[in-house]
CSV table of C-alpha atoms in Angstrom, one decimal:
chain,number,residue,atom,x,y,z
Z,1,UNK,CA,-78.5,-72.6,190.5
Z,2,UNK,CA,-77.5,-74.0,194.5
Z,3,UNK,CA,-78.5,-70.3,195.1
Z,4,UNK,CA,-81.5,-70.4,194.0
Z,5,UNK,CA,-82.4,-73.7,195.1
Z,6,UNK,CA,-81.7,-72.4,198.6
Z,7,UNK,CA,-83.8,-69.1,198.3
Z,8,UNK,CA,-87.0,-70.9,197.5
Z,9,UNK,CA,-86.5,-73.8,200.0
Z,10,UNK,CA,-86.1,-70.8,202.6
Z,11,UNK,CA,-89.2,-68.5,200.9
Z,12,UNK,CA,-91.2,-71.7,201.3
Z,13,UNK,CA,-90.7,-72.5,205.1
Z,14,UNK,CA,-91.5,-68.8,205.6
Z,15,UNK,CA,-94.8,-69.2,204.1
Z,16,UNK,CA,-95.2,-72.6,205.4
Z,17,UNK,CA,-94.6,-70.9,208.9
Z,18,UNK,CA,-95.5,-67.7,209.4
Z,19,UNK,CA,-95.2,-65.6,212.5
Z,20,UNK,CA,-97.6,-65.0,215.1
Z,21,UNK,CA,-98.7,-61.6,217.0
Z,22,UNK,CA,-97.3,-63.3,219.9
Z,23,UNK,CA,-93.8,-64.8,219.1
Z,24,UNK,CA,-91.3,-64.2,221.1
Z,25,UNK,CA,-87.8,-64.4,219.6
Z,26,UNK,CA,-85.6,-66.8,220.7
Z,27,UNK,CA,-82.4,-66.0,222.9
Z,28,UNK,CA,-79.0,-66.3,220.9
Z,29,UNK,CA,-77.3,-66.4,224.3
Z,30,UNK,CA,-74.6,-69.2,224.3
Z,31,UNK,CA,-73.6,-70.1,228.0
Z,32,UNK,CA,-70.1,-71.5,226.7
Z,33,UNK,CA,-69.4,-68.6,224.2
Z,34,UNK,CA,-65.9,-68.1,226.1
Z,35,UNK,CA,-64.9,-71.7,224.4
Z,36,UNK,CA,-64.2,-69.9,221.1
Z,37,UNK,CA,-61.9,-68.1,222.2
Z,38,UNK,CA,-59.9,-70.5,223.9
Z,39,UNK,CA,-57.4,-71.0,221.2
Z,40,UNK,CA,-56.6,-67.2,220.8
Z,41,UNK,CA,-56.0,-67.4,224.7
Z,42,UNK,CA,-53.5,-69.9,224.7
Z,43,UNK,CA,-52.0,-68.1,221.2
Z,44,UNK,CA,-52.1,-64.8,223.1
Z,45,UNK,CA,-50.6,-66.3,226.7
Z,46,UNK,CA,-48.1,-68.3,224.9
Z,47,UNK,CA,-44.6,-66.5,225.5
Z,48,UNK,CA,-42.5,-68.1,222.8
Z,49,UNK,CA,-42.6,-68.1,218.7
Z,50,UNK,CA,-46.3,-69.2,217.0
Z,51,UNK,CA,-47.3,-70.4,214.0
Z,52,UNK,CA,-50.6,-70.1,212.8
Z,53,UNK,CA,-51.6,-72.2,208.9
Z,54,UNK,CA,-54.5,-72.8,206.9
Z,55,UNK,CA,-54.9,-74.2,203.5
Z,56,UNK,CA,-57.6,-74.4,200.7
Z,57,UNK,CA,-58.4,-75.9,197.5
Z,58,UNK,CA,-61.4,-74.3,195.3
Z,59,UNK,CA,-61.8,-75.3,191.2
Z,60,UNK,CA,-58.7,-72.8,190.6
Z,61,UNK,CA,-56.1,-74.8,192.9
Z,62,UNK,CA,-54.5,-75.2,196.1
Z,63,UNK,CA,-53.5,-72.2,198.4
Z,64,UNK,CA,-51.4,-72.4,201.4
Z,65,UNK,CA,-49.9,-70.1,204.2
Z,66,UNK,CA,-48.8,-69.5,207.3
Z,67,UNK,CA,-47.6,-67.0,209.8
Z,68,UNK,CA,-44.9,-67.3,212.5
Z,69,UNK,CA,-44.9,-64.9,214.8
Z,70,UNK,CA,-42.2,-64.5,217.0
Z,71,UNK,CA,-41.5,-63.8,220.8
Z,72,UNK,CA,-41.8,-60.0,220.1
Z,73,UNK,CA,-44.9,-60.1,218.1
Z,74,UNK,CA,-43.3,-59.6,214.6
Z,75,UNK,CA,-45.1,-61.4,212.0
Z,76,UNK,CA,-43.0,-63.3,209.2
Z,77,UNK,CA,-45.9,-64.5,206.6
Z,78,UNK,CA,-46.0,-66.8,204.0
Z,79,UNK,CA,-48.0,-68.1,201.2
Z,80,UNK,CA,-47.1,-70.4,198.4
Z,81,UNK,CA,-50.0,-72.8,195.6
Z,82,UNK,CA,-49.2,-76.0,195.4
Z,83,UNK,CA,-49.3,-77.6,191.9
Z,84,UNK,CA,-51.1,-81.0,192.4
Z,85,UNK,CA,-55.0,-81.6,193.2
Z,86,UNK,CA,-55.0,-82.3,196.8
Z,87,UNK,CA,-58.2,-82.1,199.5
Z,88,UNK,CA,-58.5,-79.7,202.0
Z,89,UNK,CA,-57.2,-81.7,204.9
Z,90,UNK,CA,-54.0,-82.5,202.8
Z,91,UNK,CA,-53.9,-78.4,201.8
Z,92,UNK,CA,-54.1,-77.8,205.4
Z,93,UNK,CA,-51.1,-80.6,206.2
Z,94,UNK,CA,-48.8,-79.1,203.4
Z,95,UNK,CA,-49.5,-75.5,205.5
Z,96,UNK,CA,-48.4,-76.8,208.5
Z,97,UNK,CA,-45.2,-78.0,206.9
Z,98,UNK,CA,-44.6,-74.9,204.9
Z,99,UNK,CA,-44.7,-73.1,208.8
Z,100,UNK,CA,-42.3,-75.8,210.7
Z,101,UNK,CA,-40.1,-75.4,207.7
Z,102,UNK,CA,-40.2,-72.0,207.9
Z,103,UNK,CA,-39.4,-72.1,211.4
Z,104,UNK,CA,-36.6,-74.6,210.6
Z,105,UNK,CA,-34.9,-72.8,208.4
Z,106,UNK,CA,-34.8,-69.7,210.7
Z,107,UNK,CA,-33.2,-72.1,213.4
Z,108,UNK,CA,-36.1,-71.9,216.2
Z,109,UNK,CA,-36.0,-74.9,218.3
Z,110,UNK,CA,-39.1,-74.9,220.3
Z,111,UNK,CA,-42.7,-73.0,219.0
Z,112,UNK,CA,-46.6,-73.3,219.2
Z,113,UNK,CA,-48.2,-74.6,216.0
Z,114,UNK,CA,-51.8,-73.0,215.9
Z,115,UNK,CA,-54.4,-74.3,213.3
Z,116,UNK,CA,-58.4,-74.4,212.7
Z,117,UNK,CA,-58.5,-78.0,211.5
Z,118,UNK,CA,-59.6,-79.9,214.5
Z,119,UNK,CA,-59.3,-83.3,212.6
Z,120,UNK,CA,-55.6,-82.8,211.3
Z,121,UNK,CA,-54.8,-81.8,215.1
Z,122,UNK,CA,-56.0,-84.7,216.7
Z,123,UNK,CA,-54.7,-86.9,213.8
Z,124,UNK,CA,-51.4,-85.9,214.9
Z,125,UNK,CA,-51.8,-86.2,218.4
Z,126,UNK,CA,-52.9,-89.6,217.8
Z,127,UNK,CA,-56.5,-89.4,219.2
Z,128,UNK,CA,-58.3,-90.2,215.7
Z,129,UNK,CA,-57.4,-92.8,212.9
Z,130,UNK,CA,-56.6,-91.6,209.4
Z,131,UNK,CA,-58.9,-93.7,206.7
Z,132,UNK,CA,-57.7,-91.8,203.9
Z,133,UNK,CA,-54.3,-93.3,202.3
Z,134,UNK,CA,-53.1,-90.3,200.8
Z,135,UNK,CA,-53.0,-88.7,204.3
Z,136,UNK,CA,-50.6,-91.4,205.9
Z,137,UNK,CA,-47.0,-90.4,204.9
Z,138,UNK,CA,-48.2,-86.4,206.4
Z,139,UNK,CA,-48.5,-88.4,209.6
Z,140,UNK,CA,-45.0,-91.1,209.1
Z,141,UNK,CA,-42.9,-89.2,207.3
Z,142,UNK,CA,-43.8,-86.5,204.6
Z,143,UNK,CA,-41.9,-87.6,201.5
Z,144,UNK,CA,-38.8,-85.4,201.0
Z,145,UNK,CA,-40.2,-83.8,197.1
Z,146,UNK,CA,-41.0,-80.4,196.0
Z,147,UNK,CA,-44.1,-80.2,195.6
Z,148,UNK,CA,-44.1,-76.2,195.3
Z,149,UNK,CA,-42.8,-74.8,191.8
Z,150,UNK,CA,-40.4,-71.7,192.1
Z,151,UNK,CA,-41.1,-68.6,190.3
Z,152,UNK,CA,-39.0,-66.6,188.7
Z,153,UNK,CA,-39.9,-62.9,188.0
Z,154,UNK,CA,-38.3,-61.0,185.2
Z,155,UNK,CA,-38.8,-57.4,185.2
Z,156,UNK,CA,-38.9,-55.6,182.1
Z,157,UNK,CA,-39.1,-51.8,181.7
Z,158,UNK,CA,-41.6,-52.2,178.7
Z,159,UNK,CA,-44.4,-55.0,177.8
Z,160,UNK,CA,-43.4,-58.2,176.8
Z,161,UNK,CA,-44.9,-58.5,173.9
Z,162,UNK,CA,-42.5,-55.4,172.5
Z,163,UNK,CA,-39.9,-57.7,172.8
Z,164,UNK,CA,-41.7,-60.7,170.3
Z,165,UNK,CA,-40.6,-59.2,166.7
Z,166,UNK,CA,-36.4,-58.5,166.4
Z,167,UNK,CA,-35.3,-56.8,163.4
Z,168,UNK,CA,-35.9,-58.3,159.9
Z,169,UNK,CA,-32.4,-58.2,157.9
Z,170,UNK,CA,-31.7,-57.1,154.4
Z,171,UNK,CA,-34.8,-54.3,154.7
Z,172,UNK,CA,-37.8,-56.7,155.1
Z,173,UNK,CA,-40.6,-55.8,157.2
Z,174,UNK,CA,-41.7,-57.3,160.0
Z,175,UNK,CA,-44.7,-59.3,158.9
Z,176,UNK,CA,-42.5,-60.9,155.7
Z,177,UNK,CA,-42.5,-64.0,157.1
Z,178,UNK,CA,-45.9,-64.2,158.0
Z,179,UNK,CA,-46.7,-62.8,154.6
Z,180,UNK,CA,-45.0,-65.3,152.6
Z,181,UNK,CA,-46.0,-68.0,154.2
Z,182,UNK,CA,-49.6,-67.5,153.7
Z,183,UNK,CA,-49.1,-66.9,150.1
Z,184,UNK,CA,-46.6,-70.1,149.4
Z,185,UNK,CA,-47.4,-72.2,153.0
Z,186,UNK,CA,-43.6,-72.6,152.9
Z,187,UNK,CA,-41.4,-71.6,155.6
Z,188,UNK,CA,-38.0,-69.6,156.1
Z,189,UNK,CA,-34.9,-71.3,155.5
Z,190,UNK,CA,-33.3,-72.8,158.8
Z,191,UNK,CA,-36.2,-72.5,160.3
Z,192,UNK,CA,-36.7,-73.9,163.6
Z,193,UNK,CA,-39.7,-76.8,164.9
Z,194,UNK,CA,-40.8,-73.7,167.4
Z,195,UNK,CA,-40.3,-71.0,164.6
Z,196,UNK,CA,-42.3,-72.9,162.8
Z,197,UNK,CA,-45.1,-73.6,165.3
Z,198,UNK,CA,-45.1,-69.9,165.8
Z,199,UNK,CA,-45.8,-68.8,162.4
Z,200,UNK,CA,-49.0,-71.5,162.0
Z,201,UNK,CA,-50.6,-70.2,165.5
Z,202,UNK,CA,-50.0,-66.4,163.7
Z,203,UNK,CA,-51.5,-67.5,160.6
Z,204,UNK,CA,-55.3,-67.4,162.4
Z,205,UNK,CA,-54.6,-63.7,163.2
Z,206,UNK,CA,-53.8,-62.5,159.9
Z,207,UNK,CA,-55.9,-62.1,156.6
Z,208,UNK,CA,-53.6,-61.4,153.4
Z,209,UNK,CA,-56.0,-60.0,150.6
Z,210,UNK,CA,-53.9,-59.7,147.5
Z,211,UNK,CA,-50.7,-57.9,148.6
Z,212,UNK,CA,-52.0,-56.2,151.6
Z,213,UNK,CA,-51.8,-57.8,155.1
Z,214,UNK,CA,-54.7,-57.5,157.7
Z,215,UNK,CA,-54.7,-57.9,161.4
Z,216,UNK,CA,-57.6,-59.7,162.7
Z,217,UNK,CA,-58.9,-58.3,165.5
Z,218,UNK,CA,-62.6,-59.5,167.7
Z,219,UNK,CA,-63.8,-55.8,167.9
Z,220,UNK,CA,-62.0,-53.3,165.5
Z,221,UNK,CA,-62.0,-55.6,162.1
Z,222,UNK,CA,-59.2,-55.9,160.4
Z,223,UNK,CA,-56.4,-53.8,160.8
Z,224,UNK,CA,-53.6,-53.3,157.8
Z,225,UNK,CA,-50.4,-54.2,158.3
Z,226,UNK,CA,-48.0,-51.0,157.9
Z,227,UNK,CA,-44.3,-51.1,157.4
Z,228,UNK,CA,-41.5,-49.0,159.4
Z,229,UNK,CA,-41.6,-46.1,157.1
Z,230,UNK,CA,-45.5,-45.7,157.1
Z,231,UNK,CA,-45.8,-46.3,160.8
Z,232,UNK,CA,-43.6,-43.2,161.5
Z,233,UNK,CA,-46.1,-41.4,159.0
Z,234,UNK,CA,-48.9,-42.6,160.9
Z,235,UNK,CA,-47.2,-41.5,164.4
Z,236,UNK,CA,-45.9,-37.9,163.4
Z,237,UNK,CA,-49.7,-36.9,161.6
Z,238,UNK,CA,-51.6,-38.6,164.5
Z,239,UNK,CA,-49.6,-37.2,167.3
Z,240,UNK,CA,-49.6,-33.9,165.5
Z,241,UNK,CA,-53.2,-33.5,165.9
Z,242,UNK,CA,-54.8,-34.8,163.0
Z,243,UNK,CA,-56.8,-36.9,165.4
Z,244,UNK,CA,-56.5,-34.9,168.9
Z,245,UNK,CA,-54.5,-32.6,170.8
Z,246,UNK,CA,-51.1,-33.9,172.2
Z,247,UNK,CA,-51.7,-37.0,174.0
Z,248,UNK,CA,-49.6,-39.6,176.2
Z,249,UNK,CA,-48.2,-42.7,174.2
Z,250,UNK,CA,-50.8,-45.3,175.2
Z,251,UNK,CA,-53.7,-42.8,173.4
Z,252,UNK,CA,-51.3,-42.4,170.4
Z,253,UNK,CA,-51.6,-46.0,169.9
Z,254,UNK,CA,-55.0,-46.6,170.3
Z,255,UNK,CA,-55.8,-43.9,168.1
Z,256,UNK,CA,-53.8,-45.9,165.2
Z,257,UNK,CA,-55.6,-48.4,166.3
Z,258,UNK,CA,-59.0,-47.2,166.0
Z,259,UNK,CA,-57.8,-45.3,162.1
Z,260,UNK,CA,-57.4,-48.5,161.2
Z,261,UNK,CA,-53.7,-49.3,161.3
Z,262,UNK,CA,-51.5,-51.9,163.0
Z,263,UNK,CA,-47.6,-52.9,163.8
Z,264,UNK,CA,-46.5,-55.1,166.3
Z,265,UNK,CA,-44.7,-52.7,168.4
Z,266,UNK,CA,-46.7,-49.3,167.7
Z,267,UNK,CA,-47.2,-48.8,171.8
Z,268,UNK,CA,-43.6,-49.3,172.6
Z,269,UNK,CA,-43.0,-46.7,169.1
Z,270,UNK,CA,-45.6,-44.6,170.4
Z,271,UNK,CA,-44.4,-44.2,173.8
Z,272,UNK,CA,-40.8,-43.2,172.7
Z,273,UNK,CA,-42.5,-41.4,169.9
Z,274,UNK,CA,-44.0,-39.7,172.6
Z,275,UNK,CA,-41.0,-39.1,175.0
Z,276,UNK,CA,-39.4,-36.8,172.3
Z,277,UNK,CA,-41.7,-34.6,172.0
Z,278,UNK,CA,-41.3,-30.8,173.4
């Protein structure tokens, strides 16, 4: 809508003002052009380590990074979001730290910090007052707290949501649970507060119509529930043809998909399905 708003107030100062036969256009010279550049002079001239930050905060959150560069040239970036609402001056104050720690941590005594933020510059040379409270212990002392969450990367050699369903004991299938409790609304015995929070948020994704379980789904419909026995039907007729030529296990399970069929791990089943094949 700001778009558009902009568009017409620029469409109607055009028509409002239209051009002559003999307009001359204006010159875009700019005697002190060389100012811009003065920064990357100094950066450039500058013969010990550098650090260069910047910080942002849009509707998503709060980005920060910085880059130190040392005496040779090599670049050592980093980037981290911080996890509470901030302003942009105060993104661009927890960039600068996150490059002097940086630097700290790699024991450098003595290095340039480079920024574009001309007020947070001269706040800290002491040439302009800070009105804004939140900005004061930045300039004192910034308060010794994490304020950047760690994050911890697991990798797993299939998707995660293979790993959801374990084994049901005493030959049950997988969906047993799920289908008893919408029959009787009673839960398993020992069940846990979390077990049990799963199996309500599951209820809205299944449809039990007399003894048959459906999987609701936004675009195929609903999908019936198969057991262990039938889903190895469904892979040997499916990959054999019945559908398509031999395909790769992510087409072998969209395929049962799109028949109308559904387990909770039928792609990891379909890619080892797949894997034995000749």
């Amino acid at each position: 809508m700001q778009k558009a708003i902009k568009g017409q107030a620029l469409a109607d100062h055009l028509a409002e003002n239209p051009v002559d036969k003999d307009y001359e256009p204006l010159t875009t010279y700019f005697p002190d052009e060389e100012v811009l550049f003065v920064g990357e002079d100094i950066a450039e001239s500058y013969p010990g380590w550098r650090i260069f930050f910047d910080g942002a905060t849009n509707f998503k959150g709060v980005g920060i990074k910085a880059v130190l560069i040392s005496e040779s040239g090599q670049h050592y970036p980093t980037s981290a979001k911080i996890r509470f609402p901030c302003t942009n001056n105060i993104a661009k104050y927890e960039a600068c730290i996150l490059g002097i720690r940086m630097a700290v941590d790699m024991n450098i005594k003595e290095f340039l910090v480079i920024g574009d933020s001309d007020l947070l510059i001269h706040q800290l040379q002491g040439e302009l007052t800070i009105k804004n409270v939140k900005i004061l212990p930045y300039l004192h002392c910034h308060p010794y707290k994490n304020y950047i969450d760690p994050i911890e990367i697991e990798i797993r050699d299939q998707h995660v949501y293979c790993f959801r369903v374990d084994e049901e004991p005493d030959d049950k299938t997988w969906y047993y649970d799920i289908k008893r409790f919408l029959e009787t609304r009673e839960y398993p015995k020992n069940a846990t507060n979390s077990q049990k929070r799963a199996l309500r948020r599951l209820e809205n994704h299944f449809f039990l119509n007399g003894e048959v379980l459906y999987r609701r789904t936004p675009y195929l419909g609903l999908l019936r529930c198969v057991d262990a026995a039938e889903a190895t039907r469904l892979l040997e007729e499916i990959h054999a043809g019945t559908c398509r030529p031999h395909m790769n296990g992510f087409t072998l399970a969209k395929n049962i998909l799109r028949a109308g069929y559904f387990w909770i791990t039928m792609e990891s089943d379909s890619i080892h399905y797949v894997q034995k094949c000749h």
